[in-house]
Coordinates of C-alpha atoms in Angstrom, one line a residue:
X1 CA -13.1 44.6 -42.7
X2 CA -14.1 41.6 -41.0
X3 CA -12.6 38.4 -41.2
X4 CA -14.5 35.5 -40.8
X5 CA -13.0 32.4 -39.5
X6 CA -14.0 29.2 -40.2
X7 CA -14.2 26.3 -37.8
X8 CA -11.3 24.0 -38.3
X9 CA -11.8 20.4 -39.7
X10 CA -11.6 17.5 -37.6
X11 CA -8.3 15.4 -37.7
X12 CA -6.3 12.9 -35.6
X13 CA -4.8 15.6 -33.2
X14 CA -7.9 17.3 -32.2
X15 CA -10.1 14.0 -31.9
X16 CA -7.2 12.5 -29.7
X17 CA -7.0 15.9 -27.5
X18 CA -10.9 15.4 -27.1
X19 CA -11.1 12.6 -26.0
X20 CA -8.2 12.7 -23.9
X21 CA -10.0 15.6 -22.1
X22 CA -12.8 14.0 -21.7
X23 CA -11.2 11.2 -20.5
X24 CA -9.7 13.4 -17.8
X25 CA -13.0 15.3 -17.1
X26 CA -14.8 11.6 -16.3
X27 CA -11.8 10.7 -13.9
X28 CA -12.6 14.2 -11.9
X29 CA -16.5 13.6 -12.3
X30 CA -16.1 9.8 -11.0
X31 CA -14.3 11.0 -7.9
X32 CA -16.6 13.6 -7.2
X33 CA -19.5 11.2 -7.3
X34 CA -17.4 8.4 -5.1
X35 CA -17.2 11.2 -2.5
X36 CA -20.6 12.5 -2.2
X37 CA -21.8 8.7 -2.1
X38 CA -20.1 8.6 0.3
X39 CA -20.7 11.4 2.4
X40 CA -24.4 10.8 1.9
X41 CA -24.3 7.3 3.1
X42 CA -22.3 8.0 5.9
X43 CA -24.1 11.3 6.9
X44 CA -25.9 9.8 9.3
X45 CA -23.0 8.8 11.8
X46 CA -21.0 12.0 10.5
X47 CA -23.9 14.1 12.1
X48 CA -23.9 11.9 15.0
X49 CA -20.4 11.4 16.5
X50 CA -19.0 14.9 14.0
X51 CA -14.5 14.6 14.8
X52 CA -14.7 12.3 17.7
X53 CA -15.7 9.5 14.8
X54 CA -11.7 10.0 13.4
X55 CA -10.2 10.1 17.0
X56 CA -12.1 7.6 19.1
X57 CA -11.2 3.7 19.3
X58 CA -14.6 2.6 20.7
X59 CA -16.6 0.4 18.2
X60 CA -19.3 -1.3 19.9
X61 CA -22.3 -2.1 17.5
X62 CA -24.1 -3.1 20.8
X63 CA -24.1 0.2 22.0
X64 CA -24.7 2.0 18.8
X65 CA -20.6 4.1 19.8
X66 CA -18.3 3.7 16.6
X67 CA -15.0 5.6 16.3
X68 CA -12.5 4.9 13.4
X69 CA -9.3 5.7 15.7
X70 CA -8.2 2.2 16.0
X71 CA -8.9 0.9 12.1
X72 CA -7.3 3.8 11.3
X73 CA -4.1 2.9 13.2
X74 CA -4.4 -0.7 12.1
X75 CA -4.2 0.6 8.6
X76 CA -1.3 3.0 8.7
X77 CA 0.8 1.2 11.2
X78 CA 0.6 -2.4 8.8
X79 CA 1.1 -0.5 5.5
X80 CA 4.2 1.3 7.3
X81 CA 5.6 -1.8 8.0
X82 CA 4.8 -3.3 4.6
X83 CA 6.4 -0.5 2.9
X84 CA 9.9 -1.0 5.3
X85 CA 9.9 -4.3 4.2
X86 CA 9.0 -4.6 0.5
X87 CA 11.0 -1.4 -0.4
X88 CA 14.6 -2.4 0.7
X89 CA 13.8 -6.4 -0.7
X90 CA 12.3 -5.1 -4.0
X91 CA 14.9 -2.5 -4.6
X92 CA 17.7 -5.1 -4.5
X93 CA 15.9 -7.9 -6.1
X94 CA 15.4 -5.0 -8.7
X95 CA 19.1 -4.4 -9.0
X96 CA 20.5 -8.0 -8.8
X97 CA 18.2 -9.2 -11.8
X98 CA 18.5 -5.8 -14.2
X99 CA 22.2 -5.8 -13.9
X100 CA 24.0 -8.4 -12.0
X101 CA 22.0 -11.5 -12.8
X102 CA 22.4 -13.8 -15.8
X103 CA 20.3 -14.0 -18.3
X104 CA 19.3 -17.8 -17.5
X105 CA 18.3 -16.5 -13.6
X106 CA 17.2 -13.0 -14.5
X107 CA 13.8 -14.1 -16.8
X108 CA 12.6 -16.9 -14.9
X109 CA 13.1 -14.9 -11.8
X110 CA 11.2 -12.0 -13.3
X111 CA 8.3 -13.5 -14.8
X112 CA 8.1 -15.5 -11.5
X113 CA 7.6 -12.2 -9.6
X114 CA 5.0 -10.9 -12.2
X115 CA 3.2 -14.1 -11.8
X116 CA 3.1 -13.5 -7.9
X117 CA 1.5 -10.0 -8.8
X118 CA -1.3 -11.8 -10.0
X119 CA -2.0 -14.2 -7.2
X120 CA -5.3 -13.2 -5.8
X121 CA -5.5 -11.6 -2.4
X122 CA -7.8 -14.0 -0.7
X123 CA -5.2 -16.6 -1.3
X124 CA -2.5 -14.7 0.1
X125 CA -4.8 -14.2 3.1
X126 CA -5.6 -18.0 3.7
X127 CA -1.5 -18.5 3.5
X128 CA -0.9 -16.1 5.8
X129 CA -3.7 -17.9 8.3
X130 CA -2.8 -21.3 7.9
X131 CA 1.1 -21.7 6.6
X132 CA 2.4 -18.6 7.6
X133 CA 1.0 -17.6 11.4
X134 CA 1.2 -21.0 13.0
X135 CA 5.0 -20.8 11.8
X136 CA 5.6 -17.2 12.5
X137 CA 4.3 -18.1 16.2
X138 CA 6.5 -20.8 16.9
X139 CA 9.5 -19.0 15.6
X140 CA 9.8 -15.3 15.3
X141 CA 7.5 -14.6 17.7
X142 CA 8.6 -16.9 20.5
X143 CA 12.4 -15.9 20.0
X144 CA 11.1 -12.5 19.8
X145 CA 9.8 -12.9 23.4
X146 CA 13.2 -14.1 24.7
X147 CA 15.1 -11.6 23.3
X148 CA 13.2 -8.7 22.2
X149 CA 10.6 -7.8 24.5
X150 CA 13.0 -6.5 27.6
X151 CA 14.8 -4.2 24.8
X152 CA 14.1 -0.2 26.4
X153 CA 11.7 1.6 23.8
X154 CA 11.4 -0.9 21.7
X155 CA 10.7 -3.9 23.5
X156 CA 6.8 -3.2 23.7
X157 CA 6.7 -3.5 20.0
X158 CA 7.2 -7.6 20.8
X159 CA 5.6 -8.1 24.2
X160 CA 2.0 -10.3 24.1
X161 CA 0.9 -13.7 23.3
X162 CA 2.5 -15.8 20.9
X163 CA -0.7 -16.2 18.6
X164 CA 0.8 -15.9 14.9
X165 CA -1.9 -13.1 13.7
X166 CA -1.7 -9.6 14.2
X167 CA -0.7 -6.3 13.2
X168 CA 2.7 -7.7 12.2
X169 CA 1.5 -10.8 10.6
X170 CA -0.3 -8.6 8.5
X171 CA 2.4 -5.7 7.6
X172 CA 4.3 -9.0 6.4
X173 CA 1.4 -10.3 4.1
X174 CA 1.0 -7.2 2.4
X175 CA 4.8 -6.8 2.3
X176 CA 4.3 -10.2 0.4
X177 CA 1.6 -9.0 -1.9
X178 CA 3.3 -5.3 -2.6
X179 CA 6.8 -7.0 -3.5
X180 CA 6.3 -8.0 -6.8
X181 CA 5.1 -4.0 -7.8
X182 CA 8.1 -2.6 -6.5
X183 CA 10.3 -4.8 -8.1
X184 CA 9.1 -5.2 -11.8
X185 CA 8.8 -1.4 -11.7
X186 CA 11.8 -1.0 -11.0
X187 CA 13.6 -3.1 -12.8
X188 CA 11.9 -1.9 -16.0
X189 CA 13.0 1.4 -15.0
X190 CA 16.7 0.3 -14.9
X191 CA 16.1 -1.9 -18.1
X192 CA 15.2 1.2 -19.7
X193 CA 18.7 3.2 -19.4
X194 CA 20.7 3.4 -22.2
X195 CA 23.3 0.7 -22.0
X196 CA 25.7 3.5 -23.0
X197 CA 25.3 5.1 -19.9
X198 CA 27.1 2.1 -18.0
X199 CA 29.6 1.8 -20.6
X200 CA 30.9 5.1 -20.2
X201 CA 30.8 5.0 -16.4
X202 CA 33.2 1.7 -16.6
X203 CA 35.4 3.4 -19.2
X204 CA 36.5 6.3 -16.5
X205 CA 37.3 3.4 -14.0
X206 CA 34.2 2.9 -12.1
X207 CA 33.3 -0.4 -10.7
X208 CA 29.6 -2.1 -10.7
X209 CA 29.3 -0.8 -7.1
X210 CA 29.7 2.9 -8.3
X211 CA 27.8 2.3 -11.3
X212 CA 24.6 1.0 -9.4
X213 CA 24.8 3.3 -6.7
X214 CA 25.9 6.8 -8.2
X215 CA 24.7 6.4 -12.1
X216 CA 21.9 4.3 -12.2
X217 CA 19.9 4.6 -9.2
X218 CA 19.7 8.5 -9.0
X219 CA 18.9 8.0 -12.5
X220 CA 15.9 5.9 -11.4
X221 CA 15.0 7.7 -8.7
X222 CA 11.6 8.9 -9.4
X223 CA 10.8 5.6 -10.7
X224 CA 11.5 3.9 -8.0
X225 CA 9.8 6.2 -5.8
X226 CA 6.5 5.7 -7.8
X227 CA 6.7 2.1 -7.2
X228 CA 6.6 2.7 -3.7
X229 CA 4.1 4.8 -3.8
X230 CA 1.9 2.3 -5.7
X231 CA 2.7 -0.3 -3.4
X232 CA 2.0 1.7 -0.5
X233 CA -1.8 2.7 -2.0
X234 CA -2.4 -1.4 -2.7
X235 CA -1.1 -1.5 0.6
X236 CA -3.5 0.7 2.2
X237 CA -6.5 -0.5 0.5
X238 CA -6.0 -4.4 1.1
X239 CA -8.8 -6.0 2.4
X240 CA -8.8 -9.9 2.7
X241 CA -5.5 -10.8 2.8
X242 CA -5.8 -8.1 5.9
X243 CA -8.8 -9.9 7.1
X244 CA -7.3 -12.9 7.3
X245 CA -4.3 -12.4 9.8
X246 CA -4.7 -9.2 11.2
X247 CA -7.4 -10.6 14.0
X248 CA -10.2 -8.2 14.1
X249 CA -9.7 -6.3 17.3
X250 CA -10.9 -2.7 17.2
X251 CA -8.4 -1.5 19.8
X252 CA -5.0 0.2 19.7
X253 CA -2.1 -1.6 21.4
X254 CA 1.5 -1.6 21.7
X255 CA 2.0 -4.4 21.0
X256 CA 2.7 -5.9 17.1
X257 CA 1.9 -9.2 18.1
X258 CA -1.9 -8.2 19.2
X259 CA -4.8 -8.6 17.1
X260 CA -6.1 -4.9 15.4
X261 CA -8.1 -3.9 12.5
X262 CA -7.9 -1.9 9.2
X263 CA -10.5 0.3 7.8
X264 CA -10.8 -2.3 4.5
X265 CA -11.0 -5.2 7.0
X266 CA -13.8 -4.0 9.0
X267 CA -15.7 -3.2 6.4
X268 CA -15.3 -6.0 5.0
X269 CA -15.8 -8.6 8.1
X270 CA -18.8 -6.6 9.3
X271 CA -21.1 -4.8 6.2
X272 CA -22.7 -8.1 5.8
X273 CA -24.1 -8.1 9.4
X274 CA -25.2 -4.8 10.0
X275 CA -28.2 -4.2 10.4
X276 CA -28.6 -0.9 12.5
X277 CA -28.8 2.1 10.3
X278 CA -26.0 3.8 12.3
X279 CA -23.8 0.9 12.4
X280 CA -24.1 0.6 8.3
X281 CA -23.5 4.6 8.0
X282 CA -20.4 3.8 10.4
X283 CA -18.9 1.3 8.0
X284 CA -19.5 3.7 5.1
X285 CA -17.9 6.7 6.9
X286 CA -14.9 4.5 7.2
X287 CA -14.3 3.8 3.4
X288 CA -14.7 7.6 3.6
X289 CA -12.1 8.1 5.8
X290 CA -10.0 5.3 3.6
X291 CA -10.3 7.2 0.9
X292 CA -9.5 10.8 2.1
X293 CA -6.3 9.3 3.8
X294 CA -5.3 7.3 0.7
X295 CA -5.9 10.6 -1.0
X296 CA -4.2 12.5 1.7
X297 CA -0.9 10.2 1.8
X298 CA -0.9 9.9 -2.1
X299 CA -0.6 13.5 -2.5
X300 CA 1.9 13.9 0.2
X301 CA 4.2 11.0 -1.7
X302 CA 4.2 13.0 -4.9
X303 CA 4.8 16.0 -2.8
X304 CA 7.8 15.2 -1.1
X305 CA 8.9 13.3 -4.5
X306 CA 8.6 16.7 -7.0
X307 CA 10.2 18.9 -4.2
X308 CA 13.2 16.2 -3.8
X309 CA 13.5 16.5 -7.8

C-alpha cells in the first residue's frame, strides 16, 4: 500500500531555517563573485609577471615591473605589531574595568572606548600625521637612536632617520584604532560570567589574582581570542589611517623607522592615477592578494584557536 505524504505546512521554524540558509548560500555566492572580479581584473598582470608578482618588491609604474613583495610585508609586519600592542593593553584594560574598577570609572571608561570604535579612520590617520609623528620623532625615536640601535639583533629594528612616519608609526595607529575591539569584547565576555562563579572561587580562599587569572580568563579564552582575531582582520585591511603615516615606499627595510607600504595603502594612494592597463590590473591583483591573505591568516587564527580548545 502506498502512503502518500503530504508536504508539510509552512511555520516559523521552517521559514526561519530558509532563510537562514539562504542567508548563508548568498554569503558563499558574494565571495565567490568578489574573487572572480577579482581575478578577472587582475588577469592581466597575473598572466604577466605569474608567482614573481607575490615575491618581488619592484614597483615601478614607469617601467610597467610591479611585484606585491614589499606591500605585502608592510602589511603583515604593521598588523603584527598592532596586534602586540593592542592585545596585552586591551586585555588588561578589559580586566581592570569588568572586575576591579568601580562602578563610577568602569561606565564612563567603557562607553569612552566604544566611542573611540567609532572614530573614523581618516581622522586617526591625520592624528597620526600631524600630532602623533612629529612627537613620536622627537622622542621615541631619537632616544631610540641613543640607546637602541647598537643593541645585537635587534638594534636594526631602530636604526634610520628620525622622520616620525613609518612602519612603526603605523603598527601604533592601528594598535590605536584596534584597541577599543579588543577591549569591549572582552569585557562583555567577562561581564557575561555568572557572578556565582567568582563567589565560589573566593569562598575556597582564592584571592582576585587567582580568580582573574585561573577562573575567569580560561573561562574567556575563546572570546578573547576572537577579539583578537577581529582586530587583527581590521588591522590588515586598514587603509587611510595606514596611508597617512606609513610613508609610501614600496621597499622592504630593516628598519621600523623607514617609510614602507601596505597592500590597502597602495591601492589606495595610487588607483586614482593609474592610467596604464597593467598598472591598474596590478593594483587589483593586490586587493587579491589582500584578500587571499586575510582569508589565509583568518582561517589559520580559528585553526590554532579550535585545536587549543
Amino acid at each position: 500500500m502506498n502512503v502518500i505524504t503530504l508536504p508539510r505546512p509552512l511555520n516559523g521554524d521552517s521559514i526561519f531555517h530558509k532563510l537562514s540558509l539562504s542567508s548563508a548560500i548568498l554569503i558563499f555566492l558574494l565571495l565567490i563573485g568578489i574573487v572572480l572580479s577579482l581575478i578577472s581584473g587582475g588577469w592581466q598582470a597575473l598572466a604577466k609577471f605569474g608567482p614573481n608578482f607575490i615575491f618581488s618588491n619592484v614597483w615601478d609604474p614607469v617601467n610597467k615591473q610591479f611585484g606585491a613583495g614589499a606591500a605585502i610585508y608592510g602589511t603583515l609586519v604593521s598588523s603584527l605589531i598592532a596586534i602586540i600592542i593592542a592585545v596585552p593593553l586591551g586585555l588588561g584594560t578589559a580586566i581592570f574595568l569588568a572586575e576591579l574598577a568601580p562602578n563610577w570609572i568602569s561606565r564612563p571608561v567603557s562607553i569612552a572606548i566604544e566611542l573611540l570604535a567609532a572614530i573614523p579612520s581618516i581622522i586617526y590617520g591625520m592624528w597620526g600625521l600631524f600630532v602623533f609623528a612629529p612627537w613620536f620623532s622627537q622622542g621615541f625615536q631619537m632616544w631610540a637612536l641613543d640607546n637602541l640601535s647598537d643593541l645585537p639583533w635587534i638594534g636594526s629594528w631602530f636604526s634610520g632617520p628620525p622622520i616620525g612616519i613609518g612602519l612603526l608609526s603605523a603598527g601604533i595607529i592601528l594598535a590605536f584604532m584596534i584597541l577599543p575591539i579588543i577591549t569591549s569584547l572582552t569585557r562583555d565576555a567577562l561581564k557575561s560570567i555568572p557572578h556565582v562563579v567568582r563567589e565560589a572561587a573566593y569562598g575556597v580562599g582564592a584571592t582576585p589574582q587567582e580568580v582573574i587569572t585561573r577562573i575567569l580568563l580560561p573561562t574567556i579564552k575563546n572570546a578573547a581570542v576572537g577579539a583578537g582575531i577581529l582586530g587583527l582582520g581590521r588591522a590588515l585591511g586598514e587603509t587611510m589611517a595606514v596611508a597617512f603615516v606609513i610613508g609610501g615606499a614600496n621597499r622592504i627595510d630593516k628598519s621600523l623607522f623607514m617609510p614602507a607600504s601596505s597592500i590597502s595603502s597602495t591601492i589606495a594612494q595610487q588607483f586614482n592615477e593609474a592610467t596604464d592597463p597593467t598598472h591598474i590590473a596590478s593594483l587589483i591583483s593586490l586587493g587579491l592578494v589582500l584578500f587571499i591573505l586575510t582569508f589565509v591568516v583568518m582561517a589559520t587564527a580559528r585553526f590554532l584557536l579550535r585545536a587549543s580548545s
